[in-house]
Amino acid sequence: MAKTQTIRGLQVFISDIRACQNREQETKRVDKELAKIRGKFGDDKKTLTAYDRKKYVWKLLYIYMLGFDVEFGHKQACDLIPSAKYSEKQVGYMACSILMNEKDEFLRLAINGIHNDLISRNEAFQSLALTFVANIAGQEMAEALTPDVLKLLQSGTSRPVVRKKAALCLLRLMRKTPADAQLVSADTFAPVMAQLLEERDVGLLLSCVTLLLGICARTGSAGYEQCQAKLMRVLERLVYLREVTADYTYYGIASPWLQAKVLRTLQYFPLPEGTQAQRQLHDTLVAIFNLCSEITKSSTINKSNAQHAILFEAISLILALDCSRDLLASSVTSLGRFLSVKEPNIRYLALENLTRLALVPEVLDSIRPHQATILANLRDPDVSIRRRALDLLFTMCDGGAAVEVVEELVTYLTVADFSMREELVLKIAILAEKFAPNVEWYVDVVLALLERAGDFCGEDIWHRVVQLVTNNEASQAYAAGRVVEVLRRGASHEALMCMAGCVLGEYGKLVQASVPNLEQFRLLHERFPTLSIPTKGLLLSAYLKMLLHEPGNTALQAEVVAVFSRYSRQLDPELQQRSTEYLVLAQDPAKAAASYVLPMPKWEGRESALLKRLAATEGADADTADVVPAVAASAADEAALGAAPAGGGLSMALGGSAEPAAAAAEPEPVAAAPVAAAPPAVAPKAQEIDLLGGDDFVYGNAGFGGAAAASSGGGAPQLGFEDAAFAVDDWRVMGDVQQLHRALLTKEQGILYEDTYLQVGLQSRYSRSNGELLLFLGNKHATSSLSGLALLLSGPSPAVQVAIGQLPPQLAPKQQVQAVVHVTCLHSFLEAPRVQLRYSCGARQVVQELLLPLAPHKFMLPEPHIAKEAFFDKWKSYQGPPLKMQQMLERATPLSIDATLLLLRGLNFGLEHLYLDPSPNNEAGAAYFICGQPGAEQALLCQCRVEGNPQNRMQFRVTVAAPDAALASSVKDMIVAQIMAVP
C-alpha cells in the first residue's frame, strides 16, 4: 500500500468527513470536494503535477468507497499508470480497477502502459500490471496482452510470485475470449504446461493446475494428454511424501487446495493407459480414502472441511474413470456415513454423489440400506437437500422398491415445499408408470396426485391415465369407481375434472348400478361454473355420452338438455357450437350413438411425454465436470428413454410396441369419438426459434435437425420447422425478406432467408475494414435432399470485396451446412452486394437474389473521446451537401433520450450525453469509417448530430458530416430509418 500519510490534503478531507454529524453534512462536504477536483481536472491552462493528480485520485477513490457516484477522473487515473514512480502507478492501477469495468472505453488508454510494465524488469511493476489485468481485463486486452503474459509465465528468471500471477492472469484472458478463438494452442502450450507442472513451488503449482483446469473445462483435455502423468505425480508427492512447506500445510494436510484441484482436473482425462499407471492411480486413491477415514468428532471444522473436499473430489474421479469395484464400494460406504451428519453441506454433497453412483447397477444394492436415511432427508429444512434426496430416490428406485418409495413420496407431497411440488409430482408419475405392478395401482397413485396437488399436475399426467385405462378393459370399471370416490370427497382441481370427464363419459356406464348416471352428472356439473373454457367443452362432451348411455333416463335428459340449452347462448363460440350441435344429437340418441358419438378407440403405443417434461426441468451442474460412470452408460440411456425393466411397468399397457412411436399431438381424449359437433383436434406446432430476437439462436446443429441432432433421439433439440414432408407445389417464401434484412443491419445474428424447404441463418463478425459472415443453410425437408446448392455473387461489387466459401452440391434431409463469406470494405458505398442462392428440390428449381446485410456503420469504430475543438473544427469545415447531409423527420410517438443514445451507439457512434452538445435534447457523436485492404487502410471521420424537439421529442433533425459524399448520405439514411423504426 502506498504511503498516504504524507498527502496532507487527503488527510484533511478524511478528517472533515469523519467530523460530519449527519448524512447531509457529509454529502455537502463531498459535493464541495468533487466540484474542486472537477475544476482542477478541467483547467486546461494549468498543468497538474503528478503529486496533485495522485492526491485527487486518492480523494475520488475515498469518495467512491463512501458510496457516492464518481463520474469523472477516469482519464487522470489512466494517466498515472505510465508513471515511473511506484506510488503513482499503484494508485492508478487501483483507481482503474475500482472505478472501471472491462467494457469501459477508457481502458484503451491504459493498454500501452500495461504492456510496458509487463515487459519491464521491475517485478513490482509486473505484479501490479498482472493483478490489474487478472481482475478487469476484457476481450480487447486479451488480444493485446496475451503474448506478454505468456512470456512472463515461461520466464526462467522471474520469481514464482510473478509467474503465479501470470498463470491466473492468463486464465482470466482465456475466459474473456470467445470459445471459438483460442489464445493458446494445445500443440505449442501443452509442453509448456507439462514443464510448469514439475515446479516445486506449491503456490506456482496451484496456479498452474488452476490454469490447466480452466483450459480443460473450456476446450477439453485433447492435446494435453502428457499433463496427466505429471498431475498424478504431483498427487503422489502430496499424498505420500507431503513435500510442502509449513506455509502450505493446513491442519497437518499437505496443501488440500492443490490436492482437490488436481483430482478435479484429472476428471477431464480418460483412464490412464498402461497397467502400471492405472495401479499407481488406484493406490493413490486408496491412500486418500485411508487418510480421510481419520475424520473424527474431535477434528476441528476446518480440518474436516479440508478432508471432505479431498474425499469428494476423489469420489468424483472414481465415478469419472470407473477405476475399480472396490473403490466404488468404498465410496458408497463413505457417502452413506455422511448422510446422517449434521453439517448440511456434507449431506448435500453425499446425496449428489450417491445419485451419480446409483447409475451403476453393481453398487445400487449397496445404496439401498440407506433408503430410510434418504427418506428422512426429504424433511430437512434446507430445500436444496430435499431436492437432492428426491433426485437420489428417483434414480435408485426400481421394481422391488417402487411401491414403497412412491407411497412415501405421495405421503410427503402434502407437506412438501411449493417450490418443488411440480418436480415431485412429475417424478412420482414417472415412477408409478415405469414400475406399476398393475394399472389399478397406477390409477390410485395418479388420483392421489390429482387430489393432493392438482394445481401442479400437467395435462401429460391425466392424458397418460386415460390412455392406459382405454387400452385395458379390465381396469375401466375400477377407474370409474375410484374417480367417483374422489369426487365425493370434494376434490375439484382442473386436471382432476378433465380426467373425471374422460373416464366417466366413456366408462361411467360400467358403474351405473352402484352410481347412477344422474349422480355422476351432478358430481361433475357442480364444479362446472369454476372451470376453464376448454375443460367445460370437454365436460359437455362427457354429458352427451352419459345421456347416450341411458337415453331413457328422463331426469338425466332434462338436466343435460337444460345445460346444452343454456350454453347454446354463450358468448364463447366453442361452447356455443358444441351445445347447439349436442342439442340436435340429443333429440335422436340412437342415431347419434350409432353414427356420430362412437366409443373411444385404443391408443397406439408411444413414448411417454412425462420423460420429456422431466428432461426439460433438469440441467447440468456448471461447476463440475459433466461425467457419467462408463459402466452406467447403458443404464443412463435406458433411464433417459423411460424403458421399464423386464416384467414390470406399463410399457406395453397401451397395446403398442416397445419402441416409441413418432411424435404426435395429444388429442382431447373424450373427443376422440367422431362427434359431429366437435371440431377436429389441431396438432400443436413445433416450438419455433426466434432468430430475429437474436438471443435463442444457437449456431451448429441446434437450429436445424442436422445429422447429429437427427440421431440423438429424445435429447435432440426442437426444430424450427415441422417434421412432415412438403409437397413440391407448396413452395413459398416464408416471412418478409426485406424485413429480415433490415433486422440484420443492427444485429449480429438472425435469419437471412427462409422458404418452405430451406432456412438460411446468419452470424456476423467485423474487425475494422474486414467482416466475416457465417451462413447456416438447413434443409427443412423431412425426406428429400436439396441438390445443386450454390451461392454466387450476383454482379460486380467495386466498393466491397466479397469471397464466398464452398458449399456441398447436395444437402441431405434435416442437414445443416455452414458457408463463410469474407467481405472487405474498399470504400464507402450506397448499396450492399447481392448474392444469388440456387438449389433444386425434386422438379422445382429455386433461384433467389439476396441482399447481404452490409452497411457503412458495420465498418465504423466509435470515437467517444474526440476533443471538442477537433470535432467542431471539422464540423464547421463542411458547408453543406453533399458532405454534410441533413433531414427533418417526425415520429408518431416520442423517442426518449436513452433510446436515442442506444440507437446511435448501436450504429457504432461513440458519444457521451452532454459532452459534445450541451443541450439535453441533442446528441452528437463521432466514429471512424475504416476502408481499404489490410495494411493500406484509411480512416474517415464520420460525425453525426441528432436534435430533438424539447416540447414532445417527436420531431428530429438528423445531420451527418463526412469527407465522402456516399458515406454521409448512407449513414444519414440509416439513422433516419432507425429512428422511424423504433416502436
Coordinates of C-alpha atoms in Angstrom, one line a residue, residues 24-545:
E24 CA -26.4 15.9 4.9
Q25 CA -23.2 17.4 6.1
E26 CA -21.2 14.6 4.6
T27 CA -22.9 15.0 1.2
K28 CA -22.3 18.7 1.3
R29 CA -18.6 18.2 2.0
V30 CA -18.3 15.6 -0.7
D31 CA -20.0 17.8 -3.3
K32 CA -17.7 20.6 -2.4
E33 CA -14.7 18.4 -2.9
L34 CA -16.0 17.0 -6.1
A35 CA -16.5 20.4 -7.5
K36 CA -13.0 21.4 -6.6
I37 CA -11.5 18.3 -8.2
R38 CA -13.6 18.7 -11.3
G39 CA -12.3 22.3 -11.6
K40 CA -8.7 21.2 -11.3
F41 CA -9.1 18.4 -13.9
G42 CA -10.9 20.7 -16.3
D43 CA -8.5 23.6 -16.1
D44 CA -6.5 23.2 -19.4
K45 CA -4.4 26.4 -18.7
K46 CA -2.8 24.9 -15.6
T47 CA -1.0 21.6 -15.8
L48 CA -1.4 19.3 -12.8
T49 CA 1.6 17.9 -11.2
A50 CA 1.9 14.1 -10.7
Y51 CA 1.6 14.7 -6.9
D52 CA -1.7 16.7 -7.3
R53 CA -3.1 14.1 -9.7
K54 CA -2.3 11.3 -7.3
K55 CA -3.8 13.2 -4.4
Y56 CA -7.1 14.0 -6.2
V57 CA -7.4 10.4 -7.5
W58 CA -7.0 9.2 -3.9
K59 CA -9.8 11.5 -2.9
L60 CA -12.0 10.2 -5.7
L61 CA -11.3 6.7 -4.5
Y62 CA -12.2 7.5 -0.9
I63 CA -15.4 9.3 -2.1
Y64 CA -16.4 6.3 -4.2
M65 CA -15.8 3.9 -1.2
L66 CA -18.2 6.1 0.8
G67 CA -20.9 5.2 -1.7
F68 CA -21.0 8.3 -3.8
D69 CA -21.0 8.2 -7.6
V70 CA -17.8 9.3 -9.3
E71 CA -18.4 10.1 -13.0
F72 CA -15.1 11.8 -13.9
G73 CA -11.4 11.3 -13.2
H74 CA -11.1 8.1 -15.2
K75 CA -8.7 9.6 -17.7
Q76 CA -6.5 11.1 -14.9
A77 CA -6.4 7.7 -13.2
C78 CA -5.2 6.1 -16.5
D79 CA -2.6 8.8 -16.9
L80 CA -1.0 7.6 -13.6
I81 CA -0.3 4.1 -14.9
P82 CA 2.7 5.0 -17.2
S83 CA 4.3 6.9 -14.3
A84 CA 7.8 5.9 -13.2
K85 CA 7.0 6.1 -9.5
Y86 CA 5.5 3.1 -7.7
S87 CA 3.2 5.2 -5.5
E88 CA 1.7 7.0 -8.6
K89 CA 1.5 3.8 -10.6
Q90 CA -0.2 1.9 -7.7
V91 CA -3.0 4.5 -7.2
G92 CA -3.5 4.5 -11.0
Y93 CA -4.0 0.7 -11.1
M94 CA -6.1 0.7 -8.0
A95 CA -8.4 3.5 -9.2
C96 CA -8.9 2.0 -12.6
S97 CA -9.7 -1.4 -11.2
I98 CA -12.3 0.0 -8.8
L99 CA -13.8 2.8 -10.9
M100 CA -14.0 0.9 -14.2
N101 CA -15.1 -2.4 -15.6
E102 CA -13.9 -4.5 -18.5
K103 CA -16.2 -2.7 -21.0
D104 CA -15.0 0.8 -20.1
E105 CA -13.6 2.6 -23.1
F106 CA -11.1 4.4 -21.0
L107 CA -9.2 1.2 -20.6
R108 CA -7.9 1.6 -24.1
L109 CA -5.8 4.4 -22.8
A110 CA -4.0 2.2 -20.3
I111 CA -3.2 -0.8 -22.6
N112 CA 0.2 0.6 -23.7
G113 CA 1.2 1.4 -20.1
I114 CA 0.3 -2.1 -19.0
H115 CA 2.3 -3.5 -21.9
N116 CA 5.4 -1.5 -20.8
D117 CA 5.0 -2.7 -17.2
L118 CA 4.7 -6.3 -18.3
I119 CA 7.9 -6.2 -20.4
S120 CA 9.9 -4.2 -17.8
R121 CA 12.3 -5.8 -15.4
N122 CA 10.7 -4.4 -12.3
E123 CA 8.9 -7.2 -10.6
A124 CA 6.7 -4.8 -8.6
F125 CA 5.5 -3.1 -11.8
Q126 CA 4.9 -6.6 -13.3
S127 CA 2.9 -7.7 -10.3
L128 CA 0.7 -4.5 -10.4
A129 CA 0.0 -5.0 -14.1
L130 CA -0.7 -8.7 -13.8
T131 CA -3.0 -8.2 -10.8
F132 CA -4.9 -5.4 -12.7
V133 CA -5.3 -7.5 -15.9
A134 CA -6.4 -10.5 -13.9
N135 CA -9.2 -8.5 -12.3
I136 CA -10.5 -6.3 -15.0
A137 CA -9.3 -7.4 -18.5
G138 CA -11.8 -8.0 -21.3
Q139 CA -11.5 -9.3 -24.8
E140 CA -9.6 -6.3 -26.2
M141 CA -7.0 -6.6 -23.5
A142 CA -6.8 -10.4 -24.1
E143 CA -5.9 -9.9 -27.7
A144 CA -3.3 -7.3 -27.0
L145 CA -1.6 -8.6 -23.8
T146 CA -1.6 -12.4 -24.0
P147 CA 1.9 -12.7 -25.6
D148 CA 3.4 -10.6 -22.8
V149 CA 1.7 -12.7 -20.1
L150 CA 2.8 -15.9 -21.8
K151 CA 6.4 -14.7 -21.8
L152 CA 6.3 -14.0 -18.0
L153 CA 4.7 -17.4 -17.3
Q154 CA 7.5 -19.2 -19.2
S155 CA 10.3 -16.9 -18.0
G156 CA 13.0 -18.7 -16.1
T157 CA 14.3 -15.6 -14.5
S158 CA 11.1 -14.3 -12.9
R159 CA 10.3 -15.2 -9.3
P160 CA 7.5 -17.7 -8.6
V161 CA 5.3 -14.9 -7.2
V162 CA 5.3 -13.2 -10.6
R163 CA 4.8 -16.4 -12.6
K164 CA 1.9 -17.4 -10.3
K165 CA 0.1 -14.1 -11.1
A166 CA 0.8 -14.7 -14.8
A167 CA -0.9 -18.1 -14.7
L168 CA -4.0 -16.7 -13.1
C169 CA -3.9 -13.7 -15.4
L170 CA -3.8 -16.0 -18.5
L171 CA -6.8 -17.9 -17.2
R172 CA -8.8 -14.6 -17.0
L173 CA -7.8 -13.7 -20.5
M174 CA -8.9 -17.1 -21.8
R175 CA -12.2 -16.8 -20.1
K176 CA -12.9 -13.4 -21.7
T177 CA -12.2 -14.7 -25.2
P178 CA -14.9 -16.3 -27.3
A179 CA -14.9 -20.1 -27.3
D180 CA -14.1 -20.3 -31.0
A181 CA -11.0 -18.1 -30.6
Q182 CA -8.0 -19.8 -29.0
L183 CA -5.5 -17.6 -27.3
V184 CA -3.1 -20.6 -26.8
S185 CA -2.8 -23.7 -29.0
A186 CA -2.6 -27.1 -27.4
D187 CA 0.2 -28.1 -29.8
T188 CA 2.5 -25.3 -28.5
F189 CA 1.3 -24.8 -25.0
A190 CA 0.9 -28.4 -23.8
P191 CA 4.7 -28.9 -23.5
V192 CA 4.9 -25.6 -21.6
M193 CA 2.2 -26.7 -19.2
A194 CA 3.8 -30.1 -18.7
Q195 CA 7.0 -28.3 -17.7
L196 CA 5.2 -26.0 -15.3
L197 CA 3.7 -29.0 -13.5
E198 CA 7.2 -30.0 -12.5
E199 CA 7.7 -26.9 -10.4
R200 CA 8.4 -27.3 -6.8
D201 CA 6.9 -24.1 -5.5
V202 CA 3.5 -25.0 -4.3
G203 CA 1.9 -21.6 -4.9
L204 CA 3.1 -21.6 -8.5
L205 CA 2.0 -25.2 -8.9
L206 CA -1.5 -24.4 -7.6
S207 CA -1.9 -21.5 -10.1
C208 CA -0.7 -23.7 -13.0
V209 CA -3.1 -26.5 -12.1
T210 CA -5.9 -24.0 -11.9
L211 CA -5.0 -22.8 -15.3
L212 CA -5.0 -26.3 -16.7
L213 CA -8.4 -27.0 -15.1
G214 CA -9.8 -23.9 -16.8
I215 CA -8.4 -25.0 -20.1
C216 CA -9.9 -28.5 -19.8
A217 CA -13.2 -27.2 -18.6
R218 CA -13.3 -24.8 -21.7
T219 CA -11.9 -27.0 -24.5
G220 CA -11.4 -30.4 -23.1
S221 CA -8.2 -32.3 -22.4
A222 CA -7.4 -33.1 -26.0
G223 CA -3.8 -32.2 -26.7
Y224 CA -2.8 -32.1 -23.1
E225 CA -2.5 -35.9 -22.5
Q226 CA 1.1 -35.5 -21.5
C227 CA 0.0 -33.5 -18.5
Q228 CA -2.0 -36.4 -17.0
A229 CA 1.1 -38.2 -15.8
K230 CA 2.5 -35.0 -14.3
L231 CA -0.7 -34.4 -12.4
M232 CA -0.6 -38.0 -11.0
R233 CA 3.0 -37.4 -9.9
V234 CA 2.0 -34.2 -8.1
L235 CA -0.8 -36.0 -6.3
E236 CA 1.6 -38.8 -5.2
R237 CA 4.0 -36.2 -3.8
L238 CA 1.2 -34.6 -1.8
V239 CA -0.4 -37.8 -0.5
Y240 CA 2.7 -40.0 0.2
L241 CA 5.7 -37.6 0.7
R242 CA 3.8 -34.5 1.7
E243 CA 6.5 -32.4 0.1
V244 CA 5.2 -29.0 1.1
T245 CA 6.5 -26.2 3.3
A246 CA 4.8 -25.3 6.6
D247 CA 3.1 -22.4 4.8
Y248 CA 1.1 -24.8 2.7
T249 CA 0.3 -27.4 5.4
Y250 CA -3.2 -27.0 6.7
Y251 CA -4.0 -28.8 9.9
G252 CA -1.5 -31.5 9.0
I253 CA -2.8 -31.9 5.5
A254 CA -0.4 -31.2 2.6
S255 CA -2.0 -28.3 0.6
P256 CA -5.6 -29.6 0.4
W257 CA -6.4 -27.0 -2.1
L258 CA -3.9 -28.3 -4.6
Q259 CA -5.0 -31.9 -4.0
A260 CA -8.6 -31.0 -4.7
K261 CA -7.7 -29.1 -7.8
V262 CA -5.5 -32.0 -9.1
L263 CA -8.3 -34.5 -8.5
R264 CA -10.8 -32.3 -10.3
T265 CA -8.5 -31.8 -13.3
L266 CA -7.9 -35.5 -13.6
Q267 CA -11.7 -36.0 -14.1
Y268 CA -11.4 -34.4 -17.6
F269 CA -8.8 -37.0 -18.7
P270 CA -9.6 -40.7 -19.7
L271 CA -8.3 -43.6 -17.7
P272 CA -4.5 -43.7 -17.9
E273 CA -3.1 -46.2 -20.4
G274 CA -1.0 -49.0 -19.1
T275 CA -1.5 -51.3 -16.1
Q276 CA 1.3 -49.6 -14.0
A277 CA -0.2 -46.1 -14.4
Q278 CA -3.7 -47.4 -13.5
R279 CA -2.3 -49.2 -10.5
Q280 CA -0.5 -46.1 -9.3
L281 CA -3.7 -44.0 -9.5
H282 CA -5.6 -46.8 -7.7
D283 CA -3.1 -46.9 -4.9
T284 CA -3.2 -43.1 -4.6
L285 CA -6.9 -43.0 -4.3
V286 CA -6.9 -45.8 -1.7
A287 CA -4.4 -43.8 0.3
I288 CA -6.7 -40.8 0.1
F289 CA -9.6 -42.9 1.4
N290 CA -7.4 -44.1 4.3
L291 CA -6.3 -40.7 5.2
C292 CA -9.7 -39.2 5.0
S293 CA -11.2 -42.0 7.0
E294 CA -9.5 -40.5 10.0
I295 CA -12.2 -37.8 10.3
T296 CA -13.4 -37.9 13.8
K297 CA -15.7 -35.9 16.0
S298 CA -12.6 -34.4 17.7
S299 CA -11.5 -32.9 14.3
T300 CA -11.9 -29.2 14.0
I301 CA -14.4 -27.9 11.5
N302 CA -11.6 -26.5 9.3
K303 CA -9.7 -29.8 9.2
S304 CA -12.8 -31.9 8.4
N305 CA -13.8 -29.5 5.7
A306 CA -10.4 -29.9 4.0
Q307 CA -10.6 -33.6 4.3
H308 CA -14.1 -33.7 3.0
A309 CA -13.1 -31.6 0.0
I310 CA -10.4 -34.0 -1.0
L311 CA -12.6 -37.1 -0.4
F312 CA -15.5 -35.8 -2.5
E313 CA -13.2 -34.9 -5.4
A314 CA -11.6 -38.4 -5.2
I315 CA -15.1 -39.9 -5.3
S316 CA -15.9 -37.8 -8.4
L317 CA -12.7 -39.0 -10.0
I318 CA -13.6 -42.6 -9.3
L319 CA -17.0 -42.1 -10.9
A320 CA -15.5 -40.4 -13.9
L321 CA -12.9 -43.1 -14.6
D322 CA -14.7 -46.2 -13.3
C323 CA -11.4 -47.3 -11.7
S324 CA -12.4 -50.4 -9.8
R325 CA -15.3 -52.0 -7.9
D326 CA -13.5 -51.9 -4.5
L327 CA -13.1 -48.1 -4.8
L328 CA -16.8 -47.7 -5.8
A329 CA -17.8 -49.8 -2.7
S330 CA -15.5 -47.6 -0.5
S331 CA -17.2 -44.5 -2.0
V332 CA -20.7 -45.8 -1.1
T333 CA -19.5 -46.6 2.4
S334 CA -18.1 -43.1 3.0
L335 CA -21.0 -41.3 1.4
G336 CA -23.5 -43.4 3.4
R337 CA -21.7 -42.3 6.6
F338 CA -22.1 -38.7 5.6
L339 CA -25.9 -38.9 5.1
S340 CA -26.5 -38.6 8.8
V341 CA -24.0 -35.9 9.8
K342 CA -25.3 -32.5 11.0
E343 CA -23.3 -30.4 8.5
P344 CA -25.8 -29.7 5.7
N345 CA -23.1 -29.1 3.1
I346 CA -21.6 -32.5 3.7
R347 CA -25.1 -34.1 3.4
Y348 CA -25.8 -32.2 0.2
L349 CA -22.6 -33.5 -1.5
A350 CA -23.2 -37.0 -0.2
L351 CA -26.6 -37.1 -1.8
E352 CA -25.4 -35.6 -5.0
N353 CA -22.6 -38.1 -5.4
L354 CA -24.8 -41.1 -4.4
T355 CA -27.2 -40.0 -7.1
R356 CA -24.4 -40.4 -9.6
L357 CA -23.3 -43.7 -8.1
A358 CA -26.9 -45.0 -8.3
L359 CA -26.5 -45.2 -12.0
V360 CA -24.0 -48.1 -11.6
P361 CA -26.1 -51.3 -11.3
E362 CA -23.3 -53.1 -9.3
V363 CA -23.4 -50.6 -6.4
L364 CA -27.1 -49.9 -6.4
D365 CA -27.7 -52.7 -3.8
S366 CA -25.2 -51.1 -1.6
I367 CA -27.1 -47.9 -1.5
R368 CA -30.5 -49.5 -0.6
P369 CA -29.7 -49.9 3.1
H370 CA -29.6 -46.1 3.4
Q371 CA -33.1 -45.6 1.9
A372 CA -34.6 -44.8 5.3
T373 CA -32.0 -42.1 5.9
I374 CA -32.6 -40.7 2.4
L375 CA -36.3 -40.5 3.0
A376 CA -35.6 -38.7 6.3
N377 CA -33.7 -36.1 4.3
L378 CA -36.9 -35.2 2.4
R379 CA -38.0 -33.4 5.6
D380 CA -34.8 -31.4 6.0
P381 CA -35.3 -27.7 6.5
D382 CA -32.9 -27.0 3.6
V383 CA -34.8 -27.1 0.3
S384 CA -31.6 -27.9 -1.7
I385 CA -31.1 -31.1 0.4
R386 CA -34.7 -32.1 -0.1
R387 CA -34.2 -31.7 -3.9
R388 CA -31.1 -33.9 -3.9
A389 CA -32.8 -36.5 -1.7
L390 CA -35.7 -36.6 -4.2
D391 CA -33.3 -37.0 -7.1
L392 CA -31.5 -39.9 -5.4
L393 CA -34.7 -41.7 -4.6
F394 CA -35.8 -41.3 -8.2
T395 CA -32.5 -42.6 -9.5
M396 CA -32.3 -45.6 -7.2
C397 CA -35.9 -46.7 -7.5
D398 CA -36.7 -50.0 -9.3
G399 CA -39.4 -52.5 -9.4
G400 CA -38.6 -54.0 -6.0
A401 CA -38.8 -50.7 -4.0
A402 CA -41.1 -48.7 -6.3
V403 CA -44.3 -49.3 -4.4
E404 CA -42.8 -48.3 -1.0
V405 CA -41.0 -45.3 -2.4
V406 CA -43.9 -44.0 -4.4
E407 CA -46.3 -44.3 -1.4
E408 CA -43.8 -42.5 0.8
L409 CA -43.4 -39.7 -1.7
V410 CA -47.2 -39.3 -2.1
T411 CA -47.5 -39.0 1.7
Y412 CA -44.7 -36.4 1.7
L413 CA -46.4 -34.5 -1.1
T414 CA -48.9 -32.9 1.3
V415 CA -46.1 -31.3 3.3
A416 CA -43.6 -30.7 0.5
D417 CA -42.4 -27.2 -0.2
F418 CA -44.4 -25.5 -3.0
S419 CA -41.2 -24.7 -4.9
M420 CA -40.6 -28.4 -5.5
R421 CA -44.1 -29.8 -5.8
E422 CA -44.2 -29.7 -9.6
E423 CA -41.0 -31.7 -9.9
L424 CA -42.1 -34.1 -7.1
V425 CA -45.4 -34.7 -8.9
L426 CA -43.7 -35.4 -12.2
K427 CA -41.2 -37.8 -10.7
I428 CA -43.9 -39.7 -8.8
A429 CA -46.0 -40.0 -12.0
I430 CA -42.9 -41.4 -13.9
L431 CA -42.0 -43.9 -11.2
A432 CA -45.6 -45.0 -11.0
E433 CA -45.8 -45.6 -14.7
K434 CA -42.4 -47.4 -15.0
F435 CA -42.8 -49.7 -12.1
A436 CA -46.5 -50.1 -11.6
P437 CA -47.5 -53.7 -10.7
N438 CA -50.9 -53.2 -12.4
V439 CA -53.0 -50.5 -13.9
E440 CA -55.3 -50.2 -10.9
W441 CA -52.4 -49.2 -8.6
Y442 CA -51.2 -46.7 -11.2
V443 CA -54.7 -45.2 -11.3
D444 CA -54.8 -44.9 -7.5
V445 CA -51.4 -43.1 -7.4
V446 CA -52.4 -40.6 -10.1
L447 CA -55.7 -39.9 -8.5
A448 CA -53.9 -39.2 -5.2
L449 CA -51.6 -36.8 -7.1
L450 CA -54.6 -35.0 -8.7
E451 CA -56.4 -34.8 -5.4
R452 CA -53.5 -33.6 -3.3
A453 CA -51.6 -31.4 -5.8
G454 CA -53.8 -31.0 -8.8
D455 CA -52.5 -27.5 -9.5
F456 CA -49.1 -29.0 -10.2
C457 CA -50.2 -31.8 -12.4
G458 CA -49.9 -31.1 -16.1
E459 CA -52.0 -32.5 -18.9
D460 CA -49.5 -35.2 -19.7
I461 CA -50.3 -37.0 -16.4
W462 CA -54.0 -37.3 -16.8
H463 CA -53.6 -37.9 -20.6
R464 CA -51.5 -41.0 -19.7
V465 CA -54.1 -42.4 -17.3
V466 CA -56.8 -42.1 -19.9
Q467 CA -54.6 -43.9 -22.5
L468 CA -53.9 -46.7 -20.1
V469 CA -57.5 -47.1 -18.9
T470 CA -58.7 -47.1 -22.5
N471 CA -56.3 -49.9 -23.5
N472 CA -57.1 -52.1 -20.5
E473 CA -60.8 -53.1 -20.4
A474 CA -60.3 -54.9 -17.0
S475 CA -59.4 -51.7 -15.3
Q476 CA -62.1 -49.4 -16.8
A477 CA -64.8 -50.1 -14.2
Y478 CA -62.3 -49.8 -11.3
A479 CA -61.1 -46.4 -12.7
A480 CA -64.6 -45.1 -13.0
G481 CA -65.4 -46.2 -9.4
R482 CA -62.3 -44.6 -8.0
V483 CA -63.0 -41.3 -9.8
V484 CA -66.4 -41.2 -8.2
E485 CA -65.0 -41.7 -4.8
V486 CA -62.5 -38.9 -5.2
L487 CA -65.3 -36.5 -6.5
R488 CA -67.4 -37.4 -3.5
R489 CA -64.6 -36.3 -1.2
G490 CA -64.9 -32.8 -2.8
A491 CA -61.7 -32.6 -5.0
S492 CA -62.2 -30.2 -7.8
H493 CA -58.8 -29.5 -9.4
E494 CA -58.9 -28.7 -13.1
A495 CA -56.7 -31.7 -14.1
L496 CA -58.9 -34.0 -12.0
M497 CA -62.0 -32.7 -13.6
C498 CA -60.6 -33.3 -17.1
M499 CA -59.7 -36.9 -16.2
A500 CA -63.1 -37.4 -14.5
G501 CA -64.9 -36.2 -17.6
C502 CA -63.0 -38.5 -19.8
V503 CA -63.3 -41.6 -17.6
L504 CA -67.0 -41.1 -16.6
G505 CA -68.0 -40.1 -20.1
E506 CA -66.6 -43.3 -21.5
Y507 CA -66.9 -45.8 -18.7
G508 CA -69.4 -44.4 -16.2
K509 CA -71.9 -46.8 -17.6
L510 CA -69.9 -49.7 -16.1
V511 CA -70.6 -48.5 -12.5
Q512 CA -74.1 -47.1 -13.0
A513 CA -75.5 -50.0 -11.0
S514 CA -73.9 -48.6 -7.9
V515 CA -73.5 -44.9 -9.0
P516 CA -76.4 -43.8 -11.3
N517 CA -75.6 -41.7 -14.3
L518 CA -77.6 -38.8 -12.8
E519 CA -75.3 -38.8 -9.7
Q520 CA -72.2 -38.9 -11.9
F521 CA -73.6 -36.0 -14.0
R522 CA -74.3 -34.0 -10.8
L523 CA -70.8 -34.7 -9.3
L524 CA -69.3 -33.3 -12.5
H525 CA -71.6 -30.4 -13.0
E526 CA -71.4 -29.0 -9.5
R527 CA -67.8 -27.9 -10.3
F528 CA -68.7 -26.8 -13.9
P529 CA -69.0 -23.0 -13.3
T530 CA -65.4 -22.6 -11.9
L531 CA -63.7 -24.5 -14.7
S532 CA -61.9 -23.1 -17.8
I533 CA -63.4 -22.9 -21.2
P534 CA -61.5 -26.0 -22.6
T535 CA -62.5 -28.1 -19.6
K536 CA -66.1 -27.0 -19.9
G537 CA -66.1 -28.1 -23.6
L538 CA -64.7 -31.5 -22.5
L539 CA -67.4 -31.9 -19.9
L540 CA -70.1 -31.0 -22.3
S541 CA -68.9 -33.9 -24.5
A542 CA -69.0 -36.2 -21.4
Y543 CA -72.6 -35.1 -20.6
L544 CA -73.7 -36.1 -24.1
K545 CA -72.1 -39.5 -23.8

